[in-house]
Coordinates of C-alpha atoms and ligand atoms in Angstrom, one line a residue:
X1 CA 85.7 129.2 93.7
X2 CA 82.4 130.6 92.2
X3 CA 78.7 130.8 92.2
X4 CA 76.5 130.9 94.3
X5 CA 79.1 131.0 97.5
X6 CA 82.3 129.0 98.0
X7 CA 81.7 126.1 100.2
X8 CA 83.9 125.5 103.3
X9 CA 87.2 123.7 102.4
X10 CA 87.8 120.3 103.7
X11 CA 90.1 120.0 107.1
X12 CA 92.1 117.7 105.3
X13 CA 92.1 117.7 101.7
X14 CA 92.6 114.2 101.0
X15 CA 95.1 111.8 102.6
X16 CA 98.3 112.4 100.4
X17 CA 97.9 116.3 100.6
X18 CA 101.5 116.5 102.4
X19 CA 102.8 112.8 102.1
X20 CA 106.2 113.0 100.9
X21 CA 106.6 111.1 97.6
X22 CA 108.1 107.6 97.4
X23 CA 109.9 106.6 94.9
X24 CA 110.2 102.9 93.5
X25 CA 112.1 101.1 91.3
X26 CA 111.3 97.9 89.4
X27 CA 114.0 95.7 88.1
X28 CA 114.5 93.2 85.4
X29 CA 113.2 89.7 87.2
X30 CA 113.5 86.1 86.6
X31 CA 110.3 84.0 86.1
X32 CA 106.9 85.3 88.6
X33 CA 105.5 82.6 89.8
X34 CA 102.7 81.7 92.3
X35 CA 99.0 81.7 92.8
X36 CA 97.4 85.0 94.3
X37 CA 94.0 86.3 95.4
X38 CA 93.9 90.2 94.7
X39 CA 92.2 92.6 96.8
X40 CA 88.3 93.0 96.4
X41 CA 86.6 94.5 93.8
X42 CA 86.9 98.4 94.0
X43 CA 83.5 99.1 92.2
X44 CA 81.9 96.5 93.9
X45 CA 83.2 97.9 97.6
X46 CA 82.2 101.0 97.3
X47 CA 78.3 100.0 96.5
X48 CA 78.3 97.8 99.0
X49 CA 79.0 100.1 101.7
X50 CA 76.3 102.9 100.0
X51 CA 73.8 100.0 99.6
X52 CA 74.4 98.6 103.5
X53 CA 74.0 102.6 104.4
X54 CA 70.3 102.9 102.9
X55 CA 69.3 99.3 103.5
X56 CA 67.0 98.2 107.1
X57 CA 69.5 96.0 108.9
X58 CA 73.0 94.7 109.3
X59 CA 74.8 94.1 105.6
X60 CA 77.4 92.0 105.9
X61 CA 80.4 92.8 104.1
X62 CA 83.5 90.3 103.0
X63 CA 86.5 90.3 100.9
X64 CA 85.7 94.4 101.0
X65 CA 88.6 96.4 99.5
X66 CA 90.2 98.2 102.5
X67 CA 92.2 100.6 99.6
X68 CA 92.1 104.2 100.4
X69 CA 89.2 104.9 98.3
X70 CA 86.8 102.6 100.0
X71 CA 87.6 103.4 103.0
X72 CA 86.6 107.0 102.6
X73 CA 83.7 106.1 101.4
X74 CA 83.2 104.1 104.7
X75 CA 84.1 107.4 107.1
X76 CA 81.3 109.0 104.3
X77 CA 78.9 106.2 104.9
X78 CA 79.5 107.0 109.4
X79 CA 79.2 110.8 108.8
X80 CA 75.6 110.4 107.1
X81 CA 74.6 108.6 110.3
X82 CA 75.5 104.9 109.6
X83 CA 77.6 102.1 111.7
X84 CA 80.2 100.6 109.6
X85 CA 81.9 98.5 111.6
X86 CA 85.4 96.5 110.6
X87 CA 85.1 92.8 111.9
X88 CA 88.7 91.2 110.7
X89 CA 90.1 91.0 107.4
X90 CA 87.7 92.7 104.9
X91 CA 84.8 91.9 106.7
X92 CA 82.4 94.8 107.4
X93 CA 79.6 95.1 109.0
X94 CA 77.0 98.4 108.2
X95 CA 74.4 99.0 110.2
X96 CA 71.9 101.2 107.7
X97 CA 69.9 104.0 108.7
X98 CA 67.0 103.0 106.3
X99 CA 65.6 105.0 102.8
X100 CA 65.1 108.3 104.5
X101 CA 67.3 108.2 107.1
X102 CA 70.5 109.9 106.4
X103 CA 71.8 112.6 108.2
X104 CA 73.7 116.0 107.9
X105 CA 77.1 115.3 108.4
X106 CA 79.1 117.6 110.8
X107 CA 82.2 118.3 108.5
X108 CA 82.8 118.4 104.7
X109 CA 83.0 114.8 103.0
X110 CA 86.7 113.9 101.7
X111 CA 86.6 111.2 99.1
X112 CA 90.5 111.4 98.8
X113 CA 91.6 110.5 95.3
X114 CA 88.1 108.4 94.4
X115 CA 85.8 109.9 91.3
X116 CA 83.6 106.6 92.1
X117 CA 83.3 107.2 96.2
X118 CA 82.6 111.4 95.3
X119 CA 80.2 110.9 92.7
X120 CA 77.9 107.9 93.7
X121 CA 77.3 109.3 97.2
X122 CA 76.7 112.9 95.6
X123 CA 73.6 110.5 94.4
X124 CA 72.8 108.9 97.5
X125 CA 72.5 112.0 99.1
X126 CA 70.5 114.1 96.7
X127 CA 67.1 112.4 97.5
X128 CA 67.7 113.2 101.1
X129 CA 66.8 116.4 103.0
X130 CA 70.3 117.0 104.0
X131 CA 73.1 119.2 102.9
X132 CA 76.6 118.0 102.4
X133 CA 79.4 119.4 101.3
X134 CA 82.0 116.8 98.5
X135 CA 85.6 117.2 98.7
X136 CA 88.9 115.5 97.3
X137 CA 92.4 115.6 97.2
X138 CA 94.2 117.6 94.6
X139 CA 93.3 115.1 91.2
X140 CA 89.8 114.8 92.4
X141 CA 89.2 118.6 92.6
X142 CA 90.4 118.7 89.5
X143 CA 88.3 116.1 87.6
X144 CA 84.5 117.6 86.0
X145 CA 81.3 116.8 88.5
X146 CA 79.0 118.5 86.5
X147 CA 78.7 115.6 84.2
X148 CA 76.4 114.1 87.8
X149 CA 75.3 117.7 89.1
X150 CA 73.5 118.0 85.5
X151 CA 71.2 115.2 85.8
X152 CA 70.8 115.8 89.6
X153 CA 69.8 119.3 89.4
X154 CA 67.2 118.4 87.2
X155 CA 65.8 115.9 89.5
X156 CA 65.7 118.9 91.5
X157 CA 68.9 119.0 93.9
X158 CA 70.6 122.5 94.8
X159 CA 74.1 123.1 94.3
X160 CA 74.6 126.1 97.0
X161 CA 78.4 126.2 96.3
X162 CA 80.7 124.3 94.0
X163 CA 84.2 125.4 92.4
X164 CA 85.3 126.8 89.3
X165 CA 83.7 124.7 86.1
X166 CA 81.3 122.7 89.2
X167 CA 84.4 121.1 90.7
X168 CA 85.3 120.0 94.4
X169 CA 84.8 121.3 96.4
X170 CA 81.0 121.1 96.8
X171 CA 78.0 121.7 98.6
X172 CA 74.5 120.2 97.8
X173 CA 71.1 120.6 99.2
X174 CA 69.3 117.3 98.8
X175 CA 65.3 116.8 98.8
X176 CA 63.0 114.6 99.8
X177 CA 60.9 115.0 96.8
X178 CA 62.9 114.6 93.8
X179 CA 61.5 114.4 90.3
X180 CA 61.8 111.0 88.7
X181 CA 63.7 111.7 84.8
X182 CA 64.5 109.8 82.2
X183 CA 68.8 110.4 81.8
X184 CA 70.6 110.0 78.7
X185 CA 74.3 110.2 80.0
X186 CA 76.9 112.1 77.5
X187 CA 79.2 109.9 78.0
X188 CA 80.1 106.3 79.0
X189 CA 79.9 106.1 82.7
X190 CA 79.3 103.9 85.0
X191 CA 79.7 106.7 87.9
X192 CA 77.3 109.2 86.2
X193 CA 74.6 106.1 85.7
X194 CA 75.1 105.1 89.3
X195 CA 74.7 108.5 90.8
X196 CA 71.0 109.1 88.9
X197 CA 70.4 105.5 89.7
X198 CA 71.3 106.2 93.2
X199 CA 69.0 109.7 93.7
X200 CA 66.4 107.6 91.9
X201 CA 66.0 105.6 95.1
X202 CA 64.3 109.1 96.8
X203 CA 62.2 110.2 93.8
X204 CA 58.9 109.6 93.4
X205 CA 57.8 107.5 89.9
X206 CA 60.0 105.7 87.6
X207 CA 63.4 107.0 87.2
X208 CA 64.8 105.8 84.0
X209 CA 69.1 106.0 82.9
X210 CA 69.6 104.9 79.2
X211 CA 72.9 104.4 78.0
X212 CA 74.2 104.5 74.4
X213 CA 76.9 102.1 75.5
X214 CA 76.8 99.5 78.4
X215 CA 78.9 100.3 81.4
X216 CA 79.8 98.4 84.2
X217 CA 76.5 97.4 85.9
X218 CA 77.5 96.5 89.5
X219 CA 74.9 99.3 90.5
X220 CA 71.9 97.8 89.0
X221 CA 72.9 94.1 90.1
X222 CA 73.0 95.5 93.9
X223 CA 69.8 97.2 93.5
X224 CA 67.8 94.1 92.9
X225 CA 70.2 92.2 95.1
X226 CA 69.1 94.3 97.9
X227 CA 65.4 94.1 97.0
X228 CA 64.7 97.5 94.8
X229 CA 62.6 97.2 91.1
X230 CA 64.5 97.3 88.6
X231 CA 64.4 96.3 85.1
X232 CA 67.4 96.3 82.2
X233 CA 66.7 96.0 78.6
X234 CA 68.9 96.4 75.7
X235 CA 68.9 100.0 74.0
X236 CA 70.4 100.3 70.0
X237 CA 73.1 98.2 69.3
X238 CA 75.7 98.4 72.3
X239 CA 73.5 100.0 74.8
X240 CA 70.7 99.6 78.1
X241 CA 68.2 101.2 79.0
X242 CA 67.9 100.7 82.8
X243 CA 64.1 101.8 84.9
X244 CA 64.0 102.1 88.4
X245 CA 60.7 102.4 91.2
X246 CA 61.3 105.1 93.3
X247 CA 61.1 104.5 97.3
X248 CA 61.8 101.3 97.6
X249 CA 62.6 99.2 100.8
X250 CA 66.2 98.0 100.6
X251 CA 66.7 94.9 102.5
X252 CA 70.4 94.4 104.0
X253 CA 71.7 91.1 102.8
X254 CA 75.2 89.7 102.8
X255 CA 77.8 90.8 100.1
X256 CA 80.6 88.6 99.2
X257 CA 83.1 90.8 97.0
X258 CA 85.1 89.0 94.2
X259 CA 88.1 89.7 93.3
X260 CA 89.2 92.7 91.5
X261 CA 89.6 92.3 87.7
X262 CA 91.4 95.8 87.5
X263 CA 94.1 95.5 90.5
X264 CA 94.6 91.8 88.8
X265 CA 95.4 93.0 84.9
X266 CA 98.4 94.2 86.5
X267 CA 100.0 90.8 87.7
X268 CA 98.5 89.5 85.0
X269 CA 100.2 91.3 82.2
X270 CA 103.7 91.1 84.2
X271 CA 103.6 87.5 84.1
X272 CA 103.0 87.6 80.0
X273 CA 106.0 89.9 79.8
X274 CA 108.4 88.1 81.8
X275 CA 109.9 85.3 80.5
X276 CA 109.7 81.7 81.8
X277 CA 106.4 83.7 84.1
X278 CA 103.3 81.3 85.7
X279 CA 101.1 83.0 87.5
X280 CA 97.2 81.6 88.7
X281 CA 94.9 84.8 90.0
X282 CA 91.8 83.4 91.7
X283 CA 88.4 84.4 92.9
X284 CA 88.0 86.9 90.1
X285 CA 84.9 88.8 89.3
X286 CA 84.9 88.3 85.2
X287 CA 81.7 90.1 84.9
X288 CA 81.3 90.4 81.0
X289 CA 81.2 94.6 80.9
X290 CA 84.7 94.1 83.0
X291 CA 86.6 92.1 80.7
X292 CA 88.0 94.0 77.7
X293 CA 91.2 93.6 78.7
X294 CA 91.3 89.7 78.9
X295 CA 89.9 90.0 75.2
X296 CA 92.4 92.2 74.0
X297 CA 95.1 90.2 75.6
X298 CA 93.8 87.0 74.0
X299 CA 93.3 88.6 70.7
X300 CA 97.5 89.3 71.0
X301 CA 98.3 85.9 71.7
X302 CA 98.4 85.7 75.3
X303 CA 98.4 82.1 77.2
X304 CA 95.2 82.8 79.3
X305 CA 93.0 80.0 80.5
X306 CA 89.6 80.6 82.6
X307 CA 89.9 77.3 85.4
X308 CA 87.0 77.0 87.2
X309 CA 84.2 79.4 86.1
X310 CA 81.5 79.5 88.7
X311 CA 78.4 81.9 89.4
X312 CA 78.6 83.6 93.3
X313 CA 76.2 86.4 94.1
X314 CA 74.9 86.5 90.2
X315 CA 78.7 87.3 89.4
X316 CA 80.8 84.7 87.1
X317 CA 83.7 84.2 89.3
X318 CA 87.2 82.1 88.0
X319 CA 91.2 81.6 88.0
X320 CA 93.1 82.7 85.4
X321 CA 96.1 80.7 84.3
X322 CA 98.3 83.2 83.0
X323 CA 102.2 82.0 81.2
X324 CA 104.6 84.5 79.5
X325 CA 103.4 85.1 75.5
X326 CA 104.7 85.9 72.8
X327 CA 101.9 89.2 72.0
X328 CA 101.6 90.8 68.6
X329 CA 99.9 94.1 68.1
X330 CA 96.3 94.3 67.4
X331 CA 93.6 97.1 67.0
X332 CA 91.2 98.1 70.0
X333 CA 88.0 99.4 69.4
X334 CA 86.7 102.2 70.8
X335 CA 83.4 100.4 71.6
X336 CA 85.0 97.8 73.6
X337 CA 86.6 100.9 75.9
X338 CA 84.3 100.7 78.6
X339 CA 84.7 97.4 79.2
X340 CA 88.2 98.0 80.2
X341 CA 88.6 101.7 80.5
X342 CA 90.9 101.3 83.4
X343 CA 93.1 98.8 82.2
X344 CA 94.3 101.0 79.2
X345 CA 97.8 102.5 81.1
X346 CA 98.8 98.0 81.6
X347 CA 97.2 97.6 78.1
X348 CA 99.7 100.4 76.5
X349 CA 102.3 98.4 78.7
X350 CA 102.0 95.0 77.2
X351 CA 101.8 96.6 73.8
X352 CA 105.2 98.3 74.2
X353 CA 106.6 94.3 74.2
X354 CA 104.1 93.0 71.4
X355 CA 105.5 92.8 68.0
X356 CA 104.3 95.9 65.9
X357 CA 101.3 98.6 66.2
X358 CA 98.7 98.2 69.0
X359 CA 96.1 100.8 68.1
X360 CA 93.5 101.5 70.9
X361 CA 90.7 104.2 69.5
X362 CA 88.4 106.4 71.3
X363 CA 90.3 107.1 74.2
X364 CA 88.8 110.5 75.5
X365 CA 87.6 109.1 79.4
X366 CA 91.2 108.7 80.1
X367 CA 91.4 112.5 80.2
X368 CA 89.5 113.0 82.9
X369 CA 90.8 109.7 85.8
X370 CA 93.3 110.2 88.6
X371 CA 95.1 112.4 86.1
X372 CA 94.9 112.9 82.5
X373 CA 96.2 109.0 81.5
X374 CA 96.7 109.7 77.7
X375 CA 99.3 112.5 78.9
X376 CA 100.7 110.4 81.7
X377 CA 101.1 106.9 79.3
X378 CA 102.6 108.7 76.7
X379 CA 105.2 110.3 78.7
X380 CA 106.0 107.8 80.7
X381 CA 106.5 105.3 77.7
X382 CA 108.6 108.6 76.1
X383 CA 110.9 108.5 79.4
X384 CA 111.3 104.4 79.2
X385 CA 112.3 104.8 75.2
X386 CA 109.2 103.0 73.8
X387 CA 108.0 104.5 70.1
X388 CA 104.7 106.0 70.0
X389 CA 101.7 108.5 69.1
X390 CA 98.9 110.4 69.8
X391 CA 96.2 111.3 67.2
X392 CA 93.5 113.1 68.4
X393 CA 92.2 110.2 71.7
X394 CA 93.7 107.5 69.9
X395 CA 96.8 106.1 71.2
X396 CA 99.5 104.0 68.5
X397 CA 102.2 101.7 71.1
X398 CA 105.0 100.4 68.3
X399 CA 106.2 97.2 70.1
X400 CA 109.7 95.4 70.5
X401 CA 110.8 92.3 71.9
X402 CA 113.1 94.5 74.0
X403 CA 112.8 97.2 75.7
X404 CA 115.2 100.1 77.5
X405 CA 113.1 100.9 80.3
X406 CA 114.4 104.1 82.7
X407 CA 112.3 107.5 84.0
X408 CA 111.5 108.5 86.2
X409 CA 108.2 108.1 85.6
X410 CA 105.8 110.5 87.1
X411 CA 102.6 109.0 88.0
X412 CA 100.3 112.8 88.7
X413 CA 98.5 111.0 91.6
X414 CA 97.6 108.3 89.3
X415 CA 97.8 104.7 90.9
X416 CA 97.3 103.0 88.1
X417 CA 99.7 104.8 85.5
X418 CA 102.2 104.2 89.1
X419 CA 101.5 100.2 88.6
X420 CA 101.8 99.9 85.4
X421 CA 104.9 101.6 84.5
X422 CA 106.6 99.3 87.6
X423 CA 104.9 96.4 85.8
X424 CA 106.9 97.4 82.6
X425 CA 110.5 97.5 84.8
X426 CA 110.5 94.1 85.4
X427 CA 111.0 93.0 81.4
X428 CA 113.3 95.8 81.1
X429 CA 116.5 96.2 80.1
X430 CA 117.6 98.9 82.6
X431 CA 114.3 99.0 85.1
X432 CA 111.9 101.5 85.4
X433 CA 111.7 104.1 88.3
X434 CA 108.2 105.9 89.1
X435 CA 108.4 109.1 90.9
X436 CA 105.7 108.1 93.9
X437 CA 103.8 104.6 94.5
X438 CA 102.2 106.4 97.3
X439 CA 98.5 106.8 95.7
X440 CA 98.7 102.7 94.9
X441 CA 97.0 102.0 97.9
X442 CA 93.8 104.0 97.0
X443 CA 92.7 100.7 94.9
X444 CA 95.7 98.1 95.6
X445 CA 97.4 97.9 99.4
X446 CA 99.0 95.1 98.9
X447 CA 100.7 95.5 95.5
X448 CA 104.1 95.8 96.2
X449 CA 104.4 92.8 98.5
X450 CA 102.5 90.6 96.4
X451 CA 104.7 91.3 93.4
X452 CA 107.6 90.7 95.5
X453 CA 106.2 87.3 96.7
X454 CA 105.7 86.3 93.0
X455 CA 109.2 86.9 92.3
X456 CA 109.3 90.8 91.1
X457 CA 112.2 93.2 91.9
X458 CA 111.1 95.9 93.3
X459 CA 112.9 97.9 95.5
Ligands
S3P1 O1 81.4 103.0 88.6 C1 82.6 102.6 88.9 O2 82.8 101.9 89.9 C2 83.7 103.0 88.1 C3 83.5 103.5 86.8 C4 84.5 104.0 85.9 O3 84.5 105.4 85.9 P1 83.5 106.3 84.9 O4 82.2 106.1 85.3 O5 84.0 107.7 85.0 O6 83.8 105.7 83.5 C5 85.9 103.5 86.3 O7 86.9 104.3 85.7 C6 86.1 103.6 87.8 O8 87.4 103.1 88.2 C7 85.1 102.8 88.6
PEP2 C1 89.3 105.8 87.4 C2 89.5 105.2 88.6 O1 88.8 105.4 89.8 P1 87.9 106.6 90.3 O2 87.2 107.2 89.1 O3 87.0 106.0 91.3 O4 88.8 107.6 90.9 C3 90.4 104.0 88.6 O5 90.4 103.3 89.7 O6 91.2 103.8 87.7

């Protein structure tokens, strides 16, 4: 740890510091078939929690994610002086403590394996007159913070310890007199826009993100859903430029959270691989800087229809009909990336079974997730015998109609690189085993039962 002193470590350094790995294999299966409501919306979750903690009132909370991730960032929400309160199935309740009520909290912050849980409240805090120290588990100490400490130091928040390169663990000082900025972000991020976005709320004046690409706005739709100023306009050709009034009032008012288009691509693309597959996933957020993936997919040929498009909560919401496809390879551009940045490790999946090249281009973010995903998809599709390169952050999947499968797979603390490889064993010849499914219930809880229910092997 370095400058200026090393903050205290967390007591428990994230959930899975001494779980024992579990290993899981997925098998060659018949036809999936059913009709299945995923999990909440991961993104969405998390803001809803951080927006009920600042607003005056009760928020109500349902279809909340209770994955690992969110419900860290619940405990956070409690230790900064909040009631969040679990009602039944993913119905929450937060009492707020109002814009400039947050507290200390007793003990360092562990956000577990979430970059979106660490960074957004590193934000929330900063326009308070608190100090709080950020921790993770052993991927999130390792993933770059200074990409948010940058714009929030010169807002005027005081990093008074941080780790090697500003990592986790963290302590900042927050203030109740931050300077509104205007923040270009450096890179596409919906985590880095939301943290400035979030400080913004305790500066005084006109704090202003602008963003050469869009990212995933969930942030600036709960903002004006709980009351706050804000205005969007477009910026360039692909980007926004998004202006917020500092001190606002946030009013709690109920959140009703969609399904999650991420945890869904992965049923999704398992019933396109598996032959004879129907599968209907409802109640899905499709929020337009969300769906890359479905685009791509469609693009390759896949048998996707949209049933039932409706608007809830100013989100288009719909079922997607999804029956095994014959996919061909296609090129990604790097501009649609953050519209499905996630999604790449099921992408690179369903491009291992399309007929040729699938080239997906500008590919950099996936360095620095749960682990570095570029690495982690191209060894795992090297251990299940599936051709394919590297150049520079582009990745190049050669496709075949059939495909070997094996591993182990090792998944770095990386739930989604986890799903996705187990996704690929069931239109293997030989099944695939990953080295630890453990870290799939940071985003997903009920994965592996609701694959099983559809028809997958997995044992
Ligand atoms: O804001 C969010 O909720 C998220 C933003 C994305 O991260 P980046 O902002 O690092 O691209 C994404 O990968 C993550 O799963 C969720
Ligand atoms: C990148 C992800 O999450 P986070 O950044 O919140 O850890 C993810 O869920 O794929």
């Amino acid at each position: 740890m370095s400058s200026p002193s090393a903050p205290p470590s967390s007591p428990v350094a994230g959930i899975h510091a001494s779980a024992p790995a579990q290993p899981v294999t997925a098998r060659r299966s018949d036809a999936l078939h059913g009709t299945v409501r995923v999990p909440g919306d991961k993104s969405v979750s998390h803001r809803a929690l951080i927006f009920g903690l600042f607003a005056d009132g009760r928020t109500h909370i349902t279809g909340l994610l209770e994955g690992e991730d969110v419900l860290n960032t619940a405990a956070a929400c409690r230790a900064l002086g909040a009631r969040a309160e679990r009602l039944g199935a993913g119905e929450w309740v937060v009492d707020g403590v109002g814009a400039r009520g947050l507290v200390s909290p007793a003990a360092p912050l562990d956000f577990g394996n979430s970059g979106t849980g660490v960074r957004l409240m590193m934000g929330a805090v900063a326009g308070q007159d608190i100090t709080a120290t950020f921790d993770g588990d052993a991927s999130l100490r390792r993933r770059p913070m200074k990409r948010v400490l940058d714009p929030l130091t010169l807002m005027g928040v005081e990093v008074t310890a941080q780790s090697e390169g500003g990592r986790l663990p963290l302590t900042l000082k927050g203030s109740d007199h931050l300077a509104a900025v205007t923040y270009e972000t450096p890179v596409p991020s919906a985590q880095v826009k939301s943290a400035v976005l979030l400080a913004g709320l305790g500066a005084t004046g006109e704090t202003v993100v602008v963003e050469r690409e869009a990212t995933r706005d969930h942030t600036e739709r709960m903002l004006a859903h709980f009351g706050a100023d804000v205005r969007v306009e477009p910026f360039g050709h692909a980007g926004r430029r998004i202006t917020l009034k500092g001190h606002p009032r946030l009013k709690a008012v109920p959140v009703d959270v969609p399904a999650d288009p991420s945890s869904a691509a992965f049923p999704l693309v398992a019933a396109l691989l598996v032959p004879g597959s129907e599968v209907v996933l409802t109640d899905l957020m499709l929020n337009p800087l969300r769906t890359g993936l479905i685009t791509t997919l469609q693009e390759m040929g896949a048998d996707i229809a949209i049933l039932d498009a409706r608007d809830e909560g100013g989100e288009t919401v719909a079922s997607l009909r999804v029956r095994h496809s014959r996919l061909m390879g296609v090129e990604v551009p790097p501009e649609r990336a953050p519209a499905m940045i996630d999604e790449y490790p099921i992408l690179a999946v369903a491009a291992a079974f399309a007929e040729g090249d699938t080239i997906m281009r500008g590919l950099s973010e996936l360095r620095v997730k749960e682990s570095d995903r570029l690495a982690a998809v191209a060894d795992g599709l090297a251990a299940c015998g599936i051709a394919h390169r590297v150049e520079g952050d582009d990745l190049i999947v050669s496709g075949r109609a059939t495909v070997m499968g094996g591993g182990p797979v090792k998944t770095h603390m990386d739930h989604r690189i986890a799903m996705a490889f187990l996704v690929l064993g069931l239109a293997s010849d030989a099944g695939v085993t990953v080295d630890d499914v453990s870290f799939i219930a940071t985003s997903f809880p009920t994965f592996l039962p609701m694959m099983r229910a559809l028809g997958a092997q997995i044992d």
